[in-house]
Amino acid sequence: MKTFRCHCGNILHFENSQCFLCNRMVGYLPEEKQLSALEPSADGNWLALFNNQPYRHCKNSSDYNVCNWLVPAHDDHVLCLSCRLNHIIPNLNEAQNITLWYRVEQAKRRLLYTLYSLDLPVVSREKDPCKGMGFEFLQDEVTLDEFSNELTIRQSIATGHNSGMITINLLEAEHGPRLEMRDKMNERYRTLLGHFRHESGHYYWDCLINNTDKIDSFRELFGDERLDYQQALRTYYEQGPPSFWQDIWISAYASVHAWEDWAETWAHYLHMVDTVETAHDFGFRIHGHDVSAPAIDGQMTNGYITPASFDDLFEDWCRLSVALNALNRSMGMDDAYPFVISNMSLNKLRYVHQIVTEISHQSFSACLST
C-alpha cells in the first residue's frame, strides 16, 4: 500500500477522506488507482484534481461515512466499485454496527486495492449472479434469556466462501472477540484483513485453478482437493495439525485440506506484496538493501516501474519481516509476521506468484467491472 500526495503536497493515506493540511476533501479513484484532492463544482459534483474529471461521493460515504471511494459523474450507480460488491451489509439499527462496518469496509478496500493493482479479475454478482464476487457482513443471532438475563447465541455466523460469496462475521471487526477467538484457536495471527485475503483465495481458486489446465500442477503441490472437505475439518478440529506441519504448510490451518492450503498461501502472498509495497514507498533499506517495488513483470501501481522477480520479492520479505518483528518486540507487541516459511511453503508461494503473473499478462474485460 503506497501513500499519495494531496494537491497541496501533503502526504495522504489510503483511508483519508480529507487532507489535514489544506482541508480539501479527498477521495479514491479506483480506475486511476489514485487518491485525489477534490474541489466542489457548481453542478454539485466534485472535480478530482488528479485528472480534472467530475465525480461524486459513494452513497455509503454520504449516508454513513464508511467509504472514501468516488463514483464517476457519468456513472448511473450510486455506489462505488467497492460498495456495489456488497450483498448484505450489517444491521444498522444497532448503532455500534456502523463503526464495525467502517472497519470491515477498510479491510475490504485494502484487499480490492491489491487485487486491482495485480490486474486480477474482479467480477461482481451483477455480471455473474452465480459465481461473481460478493460480500455478506453478518452477525451472530443472540437472544436474551428472560430468567438469567444472559445472552445466548441462536445462530453462529461462520466466516467463509461459497461460489464467490464471501461472508464475514461482524465480530471479527471487534478487537476483543477476535483476539479471544485467536487464543481459543491457538493462532498467532488473526486479523480482519487476513480474513478477506484468505477468503479471496477460495474465490480465485475457483476462477484460476478449478477446471483449468492448472489443476494437475496444483494437486502436485497442494494435494487433492477432491478429498472429503468436511471430514478433513472434523479431523483437524478433533486432532489438531500434524506435529510436522511447519515442514509442509505455511500455517497450521493450511494442513486441513488442499483448498485451505491454497487459501492460506494466497493470503500470505498478498501479505507480502502489500507490505513490501509499503516499505518500498517509504524508502526502506535493510542492511544496505533497498526494498524493491513488488511488481509483476510490469507496474503494480502508477509510479512503480522496476519489475521484481519472485526471488527478489521473497528476499525483501525475509529481511523486512525480521525487521518488523524486531520493531514490534521493541514496542512490547506480538510479532507482525509469526511464521517460518519452509521450502515446501516457499514453492507454493512461488506457484501463486506464477499464477498471478500469468493472469496479469492477460486482458480481463471484467476487471474493475460492476
Short mmCIF file of C-alpha atoms in Angstrom, two decimals, residues 11-369:
data_model
loop_
_atom_site.label_atom_id
_atom_site.label_comp_id
_atom_site.label_asym_id
_atom_site.label_seq_id
_atom_site.Cartn_x
_atom_site.Cartn_y
_atom_site.Cartn_z
CA ILE A 11 1.07 13.10 2.33
CA LEU A 12 -2.25 11.25 2.12
CA HIS A 13 -3.00 7.73 3.28
CA PHE A 14 -5.35 5.29 1.58
CA GLU A 15 -8.07 5.70 4.22
CA ASN A 16 -8.09 9.52 4.19
CA SER A 17 -11.21 11.43 3.17
CA GLN A 18 -9.76 14.86 3.93
CA CYS A 19 -6.35 16.50 3.79
CA PHE A 20 -5.47 17.73 7.27
CA LEU A 21 -3.13 20.40 5.92
CA CYS A 22 -5.25 22.24 3.34
CA ASN A 23 -8.63 20.81 4.49
CA ARG A 24 -9.59 19.75 0.95
CA MET A 25 -11.85 16.74 0.65
CA VAL A 26 -10.08 13.76 -0.94
CA GLY A 27 -11.38 10.57 -2.50
CA TYR A 28 -10.07 7.41 -4.09
CA LEU A 29 -10.40 6.91 -7.85
CA PRO A 30 -10.32 3.12 -8.34
CA GLU A 31 -9.99 3.32 -12.13
CA GLU A 32 -6.92 5.52 -11.73
CA LYS A 33 -5.62 3.78 -8.59
CA GLN A 34 -5.14 7.22 -7.07
CA LEU A 35 -6.28 9.18 -4.05
CA SER A 36 -7.11 12.66 -5.31
CA ALA A 37 -7.79 16.04 -3.78
CA LEU A 38 -11.22 17.40 -4.68
CA GLU A 39 -12.75 20.77 -5.43
CA PRO A 40 -16.52 21.36 -5.34
CA SER A 41 -18.11 22.15 -8.71
CA ALA A 42 -21.17 24.26 -9.50
CA ASP A 43 -23.27 21.23 -10.52
CA GLY A 44 -22.95 19.64 -7.10
CA ASN A 45 -20.26 17.15 -8.11
CA TRP A 46 -16.59 17.17 -7.19
CA LEU A 47 -13.67 17.85 -9.52
CA ALA A 48 -10.77 15.43 -8.96
CA LEU A 49 -7.60 17.50 -9.23
CA PHE A 50 -5.63 14.41 -10.25
CA ASN A 51 -7.33 14.17 -13.65
CA ASN A 52 -9.75 17.15 -13.76
CA GLN A 53 -12.72 14.78 -14.09
CA PRO A 54 -16.08 15.11 -12.26
CA TYR A 55 -17.02 12.63 -9.54
CA ARG A 56 -19.50 12.25 -6.73
CA HIS A 57 -19.25 10.55 -3.37
CA CYS A 58 -20.35 6.96 -2.89
CA LYS A 59 -23.77 6.79 -1.22
CA ASN A 60 -22.22 4.91 1.69
CA SER A 61 -19.97 7.91 2.20
CA SER A 62 -22.79 10.45 2.05
CA ASP A 63 -25.15 8.43 4.26
CA TYR A 64 -22.84 6.65 6.71
CA ASN A 65 -19.29 7.97 6.26
CA VAL A 66 -17.89 4.45 5.84
CA CYS A 67 -16.37 4.85 2.35
CA ASN A 68 -13.93 7.22 0.63
CA TRP A 69 -14.17 5.86 -2.93
CA LEU A 70 -15.66 8.03 -5.66
CA VAL A 71 -18.11 7.37 -8.49
CA PRO A 72 -17.57 9.00 -11.92
CA ALA A 73 -20.25 11.61 -12.57
CA HIS A 74 -21.38 9.80 -15.75
CA ASP A 75 -21.91 6.51 -13.86
CA ASP A 76 -25.55 5.77 -13.00
CA HIS A 77 -24.59 3.75 -9.92
CA VAL A 78 -24.98 5.46 -6.56
CA LEU A 79 -22.38 3.12 -5.02
CA CYS A 80 -18.66 2.92 -5.77
CA LEU A 81 -16.97 -0.15 -7.26
CA SER A 82 -16.20 -1.46 -3.80
CA CYS A 83 -19.58 -0.93 -2.14
CA ARG A 84 -21.59 -2.33 -5.04
CA LEU A 85 -19.95 -5.70 -4.37
CA ASN A 86 -21.84 -5.83 -1.06
CA HIS A 87 -24.73 -8.30 -0.96
CA ILE A 88 -25.65 -7.89 2.71
CA ILE A 89 -24.48 -5.07 4.98
CA PRO A 90 -24.70 -5.09 8.80
CA ASN A 91 -27.91 -4.31 10.64
CA LEU A 92 -27.57 -0.54 11.02
CA ASN A 93 -30.37 -0.36 13.57
CA GLU A 94 -27.63 -1.26 16.05
CA ALA A 95 -25.56 1.90 16.41
CA GLN A 96 -22.23 0.17 17.12
CA ASN A 97 -22.51 -1.69 13.82
CA ILE A 98 -21.68 1.43 11.82
CA THR A 99 -18.25 1.53 13.48
CA LEU A 100 -17.75 -2.19 12.83
CA TRP A 101 -18.91 -1.80 9.25
CA TYR A 102 -16.41 1.02 8.75
CA ARG A 103 -13.59 -1.30 9.86
CA VAL A 104 -14.85 -4.08 7.60
CA GLU A 105 -15.01 -1.73 4.60
CA GLN A 106 -11.48 -0.50 5.27
CA ALA A 107 -10.16 -4.05 5.16
CA LYS A 108 -12.21 -4.90 2.07
CA ARG A 109 -10.95 -1.86 0.17
CA ARG A 110 -7.35 -2.76 1.00
CA LEU A 111 -7.98 -6.21 -0.44
CA LEU A 112 -9.52 -4.72 -3.60
CA TYR A 113 -6.64 -2.26 -3.98
CA THR A 114 -4.20 -5.17 -4.23
CA LEU A 115 -6.43 -7.28 -6.47
CA TYR A 116 -6.93 -4.41 -8.91
CA SER A 117 -3.24 -3.47 -8.76
CA LEU A 118 -2.27 -7.04 -9.68
CA ASP A 119 -4.75 -6.96 -12.59
CA LEU A 120 -6.71 -9.86 -11.14
CA PRO A 121 -10.28 -10.27 -12.35
CA VAL A 122 -12.96 -8.95 -10.01
CA VAL A 123 -16.34 -9.95 -11.43
CA SER A 124 -19.40 -8.81 -9.49
CA ARG A 125 -22.64 -10.70 -8.81
CA GLU A 126 -24.32 -8.28 -11.19
CA LYS A 127 -22.16 -9.63 -14.02
CA ASP A 128 -22.14 -13.23 -12.81
CA PRO A 129 -25.05 -13.92 -10.42
CA CYS A 130 -23.85 -17.46 -9.70
CA LYS A 131 -20.10 -17.11 -9.15
CA GLY A 132 -19.33 -13.39 -9.12
CA MET A 133 -17.56 -11.88 -6.12
CA GLY A 134 -19.87 -10.60 -3.41
CA PHE A 135 -19.73 -9.84 0.32
CA GLU A 136 -22.07 -10.54 3.21
CA PHE A 137 -21.37 -8.91 6.58
CA LEU A 138 -23.41 -10.80 9.17
CA GLN A 139 -23.50 -11.12 12.94
CA ASP A 140 -24.35 -13.90 15.33
CA GLU A 141 -28.02 -14.05 16.28
CA VAL A 142 -28.41 -13.80 20.05
CA THR A 143 -31.37 -13.92 22.40
CA LEU A 144 -31.74 -12.76 25.98
CA ASP A 145 -32.69 -15.46 28.47
CA GLU A 146 -35.59 -13.97 30.43
CA PHE A 147 -34.66 -15.93 33.56
CA SER A 148 -30.87 -15.48 33.73
CA ASN A 149 -30.50 -12.24 31.72
CA GLU A 150 -27.72 -13.92 29.77
CA LEU A 151 -27.23 -13.69 26.04
CA THR A 152 -27.43 -16.98 24.14
CA ILE A 153 -26.19 -17.45 20.58
CA ARG A 154 -29.01 -18.81 18.41
CA GLN A 155 -27.07 -18.85 15.16
CA SER A 156 -23.32 -18.51 14.81
CA ILE A 157 -22.06 -16.96 11.57
CA ALA A 158 -19.02 -18.65 10.04
CA THR A 159 -16.61 -16.51 8.06
CA GLY A 160 -16.19 -18.31 4.75
CA HIS A 161 -16.65 -18.51 1.00
CA ASN A 162 -19.29 -20.12 -1.20
CA SER A 163 -19.28 -19.78 -5.00
CA GLY A 164 -17.88 -16.26 -4.97
CA MET A 165 -19.82 -15.01 -1.93
CA ILE A 166 -17.51 -14.07 0.93
CA THR A 167 -19.14 -13.99 4.36
CA ILE A 168 -17.51 -12.09 7.22
CA ASN A 169 -18.72 -12.43 10.80
CA LEU A 170 -19.02 -8.87 12.10
CA LEU A 171 -17.45 -9.99 15.40
CA GLU A 172 -14.13 -10.15 13.54
CA ALA A 173 -14.23 -6.33 13.48
CA GLU A 174 -14.36 -6.24 17.29
CA HIS A 175 -10.84 -6.39 18.64
CA GLY A 176 -11.64 -8.20 21.90
CA PRO A 177 -13.69 -11.09 20.49
CA ARG A 178 -11.24 -11.54 17.59
CA LEU A 179 -8.27 -11.84 19.96
CA GLU A 180 -10.27 -14.18 22.18
CA MET A 181 -11.01 -16.38 19.17
CA ARG A 182 -7.36 -16.23 18.12
CA ASP A 183 -6.30 -17.59 21.51
CA LYS A 184 -9.08 -20.18 21.54
CA MET A 185 -8.00 -21.45 18.12
CA ASN A 186 -4.32 -21.40 19.18
CA GLU A 187 -3.46 -18.99 16.36
CA ARG A 188 -0.61 -16.48 16.38
CA TYR A 189 -2.12 -14.28 13.69
CA ARG A 190 -5.76 -13.34 13.14
CA THR A 191 -6.79 -10.06 11.50
CA LEU A 192 -9.79 -8.72 9.64
CA LEU A 193 -7.70 -8.06 6.54
CA GLY A 194 -6.25 -11.55 6.81
CA HIS A 195 -9.77 -13.00 6.63
CA PHE A 196 -10.52 -11.06 3.45
CA ARG A 197 -7.29 -12.18 1.83
CA HIS A 198 -7.83 -15.80 2.82
CA GLU A 199 -11.42 -15.95 1.56
CA SER A 200 -10.44 -14.23 -1.69
CA GLY A 201 -8.04 -17.14 -2.17
CA HIS A 202 -11.01 -19.51 -2.36
CA TYR A 203 -12.63 -17.23 -4.92
CA TYR A 204 -9.51 -17.19 -7.09
CA TRP A 205 -9.03 -20.94 -6.80
CA ASP A 206 -12.41 -21.28 -8.50
CA CYS A 207 -11.50 -18.61 -11.09
CA LEU A 208 -7.92 -19.53 -11.88
CA ILE A 209 -7.34 -23.19 -10.98
CA ASN A 210 -10.56 -25.20 -10.92
CA ASN A 211 -11.49 -26.78 -14.27
CA THR A 212 -8.36 -25.40 -15.94
CA ASP A 213 -5.11 -26.93 -17.17
CA LYS A 214 -3.54 -25.81 -13.87
CA ILE A 215 -5.36 -28.40 -11.79
CA ASP A 216 -2.71 -31.13 -12.13
CA SER A 217 0.18 -28.84 -11.14
CA PHE A 218 -1.96 -27.58 -8.25
CA ARG A 219 -2.53 -31.11 -6.95
CA GLU A 220 1.16 -31.91 -7.15
CA LEU A 221 1.93 -29.09 -4.71
CA PHE A 222 -1.17 -28.66 -2.57
CA GLY A 223 -2.78 -32.11 -2.65
CA ASP A 224 -6.04 -33.50 -3.97
CA GLU A 225 -8.94 -31.14 -3.36
CA ARG A 226 -11.39 -33.97 -4.13
CA LEU A 227 -10.80 -35.46 -0.67
CA ASP A 228 -13.76 -35.06 1.70
CA TYR A 229 -13.54 -31.50 2.99
CA GLN A 230 -15.98 -31.85 5.90
CA GLN A 231 -14.20 -34.95 7.15
CA ALA A 232 -10.86 -33.13 6.89
CA LEU A 233 -12.27 -30.29 9.00
CA ARG A 234 -13.57 -32.68 11.65
CA THR A 235 -10.20 -34.43 11.84
CA TYR A 236 -8.38 -31.13 12.22
CA TYR A 237 -10.59 -29.82 15.00
CA GLU A 238 -10.55 -33.14 16.83
CA GLN A 239 -6.85 -33.94 16.49
CA GLY A 240 -5.18 -30.67 15.57
CA PRO A 241 -2.49 -30.29 12.89
CA PRO A 242 0.26 -32.89 12.37
CA SER A 243 3.32 -32.33 14.54
CA PHE A 244 5.42 -31.74 11.41
CA TRP A 245 3.05 -29.18 9.85
CA GLN A 246 5.68 -26.43 9.66
CA ASP A 247 7.72 -28.57 7.24
CA ILE A 248 4.91 -28.65 4.67
CA TRP A 249 2.35 -25.91 5.31
CA ILE A 250 2.60 -22.15 5.82
CA SER A 251 0.21 -22.28 8.79
CA ALA A 252 -1.37 -24.96 10.93
CA TYR A 253 -4.78 -24.31 9.38
CA ALA A 254 -3.32 -24.86 5.90
CA SER A 255 -2.90 -28.51 6.84
CA VAL A 256 -6.68 -29.05 6.89
CA HIS A 257 -7.20 -29.58 3.16
CA ALA A 258 -5.77 -28.60 -0.23
CA TRP A 259 -8.33 -25.77 -0.52
CA GLU A 260 -7.22 -24.26 2.80
CA ASP A 261 -3.56 -24.74 1.92
CA TRP A 262 -4.10 -22.70 -1.26
CA ALA A 263 -6.16 -20.01 0.50
CA GLU A 264 -3.61 -19.61 3.28
CA THR A 265 -0.72 -19.45 0.80
CA TRP A 266 -2.65 -16.95 -1.33
CA ALA A 267 -3.29 -14.76 1.71
CA HIS A 268 0.39 -14.81 2.67
CA TYR A 269 1.35 -13.84 -0.86
CA LEU A 270 -0.94 -10.80 -0.63
CA HIS A 271 0.56 -10.00 2.80
CA MET A 272 3.98 -9.98 1.18
CA VAL A 273 3.05 -7.89 -1.84
CA ASP A 274 1.17 -5.22 0.10
CA THR A 275 3.71 -4.88 2.92
CA VAL A 276 6.70 -4.80 0.58
CA GLU A 277 4.98 -2.10 -1.48
CA THR A 278 4.50 -0.08 1.70
CA ALA A 279 8.15 -0.49 2.68
CA HIS A 280 9.28 0.48 -0.83
CA ASP A 281 7.09 3.57 -0.77
CA PHE A 282 8.69 4.71 2.49
CA GLY A 283 12.18 4.11 1.11
CA PHE A 284 13.15 1.30 3.47
CA ARG A 285 16.72 0.00 3.38
CA ILE A 286 17.60 -3.04 5.47
CA HIS A 287 21.27 -3.95 5.97
CA GLY A 288 22.16 -1.87 2.92
CA HIS A 289 19.50 -3.41 0.67
CA ASP A 290 16.73 -1.30 -0.85
CA VAL A 291 13.24 -2.79 -0.64
CA SER A 292 12.15 -3.10 -4.28
CA ALA A 293 8.71 -2.49 -5.72
CA PRO A 294 6.68 -5.75 -5.77
CA ALA A 295 5.90 -5.55 -9.49
CA ILE A 296 4.66 -8.48 -11.57
CA ASP A 297 6.84 -8.03 -14.66
CA GLY A 298 5.37 -4.56 -15.08
CA GLN A 299 3.80 -1.86 -13.00
CA MET A 300 1.92 -2.83 -9.90
CA THR A 301 0.70 0.71 -9.39
CA ASN A 302 1.28 4.01 -11.13
CA GLY A 303 4.81 5.23 -10.46
CA TYR A 304 6.44 1.86 -9.92
CA ILE A 305 8.37 0.81 -12.97
CA THR A 306 11.00 -1.63 -11.65
CA PRO A 307 9.86 -5.23 -12.01
CA ALA A 308 10.86 -7.70 -9.32
CA SER A 309 11.17 -11.44 -9.67
CA PHE A 310 9.70 -13.70 -7.02
CA ASP A 311 13.16 -14.37 -5.58
CA ASP A 312 13.73 -10.61 -5.21
CA LEU A 313 10.30 -10.21 -3.61
CA PHE A 314 10.92 -13.06 -1.19
CA GLU A 315 14.39 -11.87 -0.20
CA ASP A 316 12.99 -8.42 0.52
CA TRP A 317 10.17 -10.00 2.51
CA CYS A 318 12.55 -12.09 4.63
CA ARG A 319 14.65 -9.07 5.56
CA LEU A 320 11.58 -6.90 6.10
CA SER A 321 9.60 -9.39 8.22
CA VAL A 322 12.61 -9.92 10.54
CA ALA A 323 12.87 -6.15 10.99
CA LEU A 324 9.12 -5.78 11.54
CA ASN A 325 9.14 -8.49 14.20
CA ALA A 326 12.09 -6.85 15.97
CA LEU A 327 10.35 -3.46 15.90
CA ASN A 328 7.16 -4.95 17.31
CA ARG A 329 9.07 -6.63 20.13
CA SER A 330 10.68 -3.28 20.94
CA MET A 331 7.17 -1.92 21.43
CA GLY A 332 6.10 -4.89 23.56
CA MET A 333 3.82 -6.18 20.79
CA ASP A 334 3.35 -9.59 19.17
CA ASP A 335 5.39 -10.42 16.08
CA ALA A 336 3.96 -8.82 12.94
CA TYR A 337 4.72 -11.99 10.97
CA PRO A 338 4.96 -15.01 13.30
CA PHE A 339 5.60 -17.63 10.63
CA VAL A 340 8.52 -19.69 9.36
CA ILE A 341 8.44 -20.43 5.64
CA SER A 342 9.72 -23.90 4.78
CA ASN A 343 10.99 -24.95 1.37
CA MET A 344 7.62 -26.57 0.63
CA SER A 345 5.75 -23.40 1.55
CA LEU A 346 8.20 -21.36 -0.49
CA ASN A 347 7.46 -23.46 -3.59
CA LYS A 348 3.74 -22.91 -3.03
CA LEU A 349 4.23 -19.14 -2.75
CA ARG A 350 6.28 -19.22 -5.94
CA TYR A 351 3.44 -21.11 -7.63
CA VAL A 352 0.91 -18.43 -6.57
CA HIS A 353 3.27 -15.77 -7.93
CA GLN A 354 3.47 -17.65 -11.23
CA ILE A 355 -0.34 -17.85 -11.48
CA VAL A 356 -0.73 -14.14 -10.68
CA THR A 357 1.98 -13.21 -13.17
CA GLU A 358 0.32 -15.20 -15.96
CA ILE A 359 -3.08 -13.70 -15.20
CA SER A 360 -1.71 -10.15 -15.05
CA HIS A 361 -0.47 -10.59 -18.63
CA GLN A 362 -3.93 -11.42 -19.88
CA SER A 363 -6.70 -8.98 -20.70
CA PHE A 364 -9.72 -9.22 -18.40
CA SER A 365 -12.62 -7.12 -19.63
CA ALA A 366 -14.36 -7.99 -16.38
CA CYS A 367 -11.67 -6.46 -14.21
CA LEU A 368 -12.99 -3.35 -12.44
CA SER A 369 -16.44 -4.15 -13.87
#
